């Protein structure tokens, strides 16, 4: 055997032997959790609620890093390109793993093959909310106003190709209305401008929008949820108003790049489940209007695949295109 071939084979054997040892020592330094949106949105809220208890369970700090842009694509792509060692994880959303890839064929990653799903932390309802100056305070009047004024109003979302964009476009196609899309670099900036009255309405997730609704700075019109929410008992679901295809909730989970060792996946999954056992953590998440999930890596993998297929069909059947 040639010396070069022998060295190559030996290096490969050593690398294989070292992999389990590396995973067993994980983590021995801080873990980054990438939020692919600006601060203030639901993804950021859930990540920050989890960071301290998750770090405690792992035995190392979990550091939140926000990287906004492209409807979540820029931050998600950074996770895809990270080393598969567990020290660079990302928050998974419907926008980054289903809606955006379904409508944007130029996204440089495959949501079903380029990630290692670890756990879905929580599911959250979505909603349409309007600024108090909007000439409608309930769904019936809201629809009448839009139909009488096609193109007059606009809506904000967390970004082009995100769940808020795609679900609102689906709503428009099914309801026969036209509202102009104003994309932002995350739900936080979109909310700020809607609350300030610069944009009359928003399609957003409940956790980030609910505080403004409770304060009377936004008015909830219709929600995407299995049933009416206890926090908003007078607000109908999309199913109730005859638009069941729009009635889909968002998810917020943790994933890593492709090839993440099983031992690392198991440790992060176990630490997340342990953090979710804390009543205080559960309460903070549930108080946002979210539902705790905490499923297995296998279940989350299937959920991402199923959600991507759903939105791909939505895009194809409704012939939706990017602005």
Coordinates of N, CA, C and O in Angstrom, one line a residue, residues 21 61 63 102 137 168-169 202 236 256 276-277 289 294 314:
X21 N -16.6 10.7 20.2 CA -15.9 11.3 21.4 C -16.2 12.8 21.4 O -16.5 13.4 22.4
X61 N -23.8 28.6 27.9 CA -24.7 29.6 27.4 C -25.2 29.4 26.0 O -24.5 28.9 25.2
X63 N -26.5 31.7 23.1 CA -26.4 33.1 22.7 C -27.3 33.3 21.4 O -27.1 32.6 20.4
X102 N -41.2 27.5 -1.0 CA -42.2 27.1 -1.9 C -42.5 28.1 -3.0 O -42.8 27.8 -4.1
X137 N -63.7 47.4 12.2 CA -63.3 46.8 13.5 C -63.7 45.3 13.6 O -63.5 44.7 14.6
X168 N -51.3 35.8 3.4 CA -52.2 36.9 3.0 C -52.5 36.9 1.5 O -53.6 37.2 1.1
X169 N -51.5 36.5 0.7 CA -51.7 36.3 -0.7 C -52.8 35.3 -1.0 O -53.6 35.4 -1.9
X202 N -51.6 44.3 9.2 CA -50.5 43.3 9.2 C -51.0 41.9 9.2 O -52.1 41.7 9.8
X236 N -63.2 35.7 14.9 CA -63.5 34.5 14.2 C -62.2 33.9 13.6 O -61.2 34.6 13.4
X256 N -30.4 22.3 12.9 CA -29.0 22.5 12.7 C -28.7 22.2 11.2 O -29.6 21.9 10.4
X276 N -38.6 22.8 28.6 CA -40.0 23.0 28.5 C -40.8 22.3 29.6 O -42.0 22.5 29.7
X277 N -40.1 21.6 30.5 CA -40.8 21.0 31.6 C -40.9 22.0 32.8 O -41.7 21.8 33.7
X289 N -50.0 33.1 23.6 CA -51.0 32.5 22.7 C -50.5 31.3 22.0 O -51.2 30.7 21.1
X294 N -43.0 20.3 21.4 CA -42.0 19.4 22.0 C -41.9 18.1 21.4 O -41.8 17.1 22.1
X314 N -50.2 25.3 -2.6 CA -50.8 26.6 -2.5 C -50.3 27.5 -3.6 O -51.0 28.1 -4.3

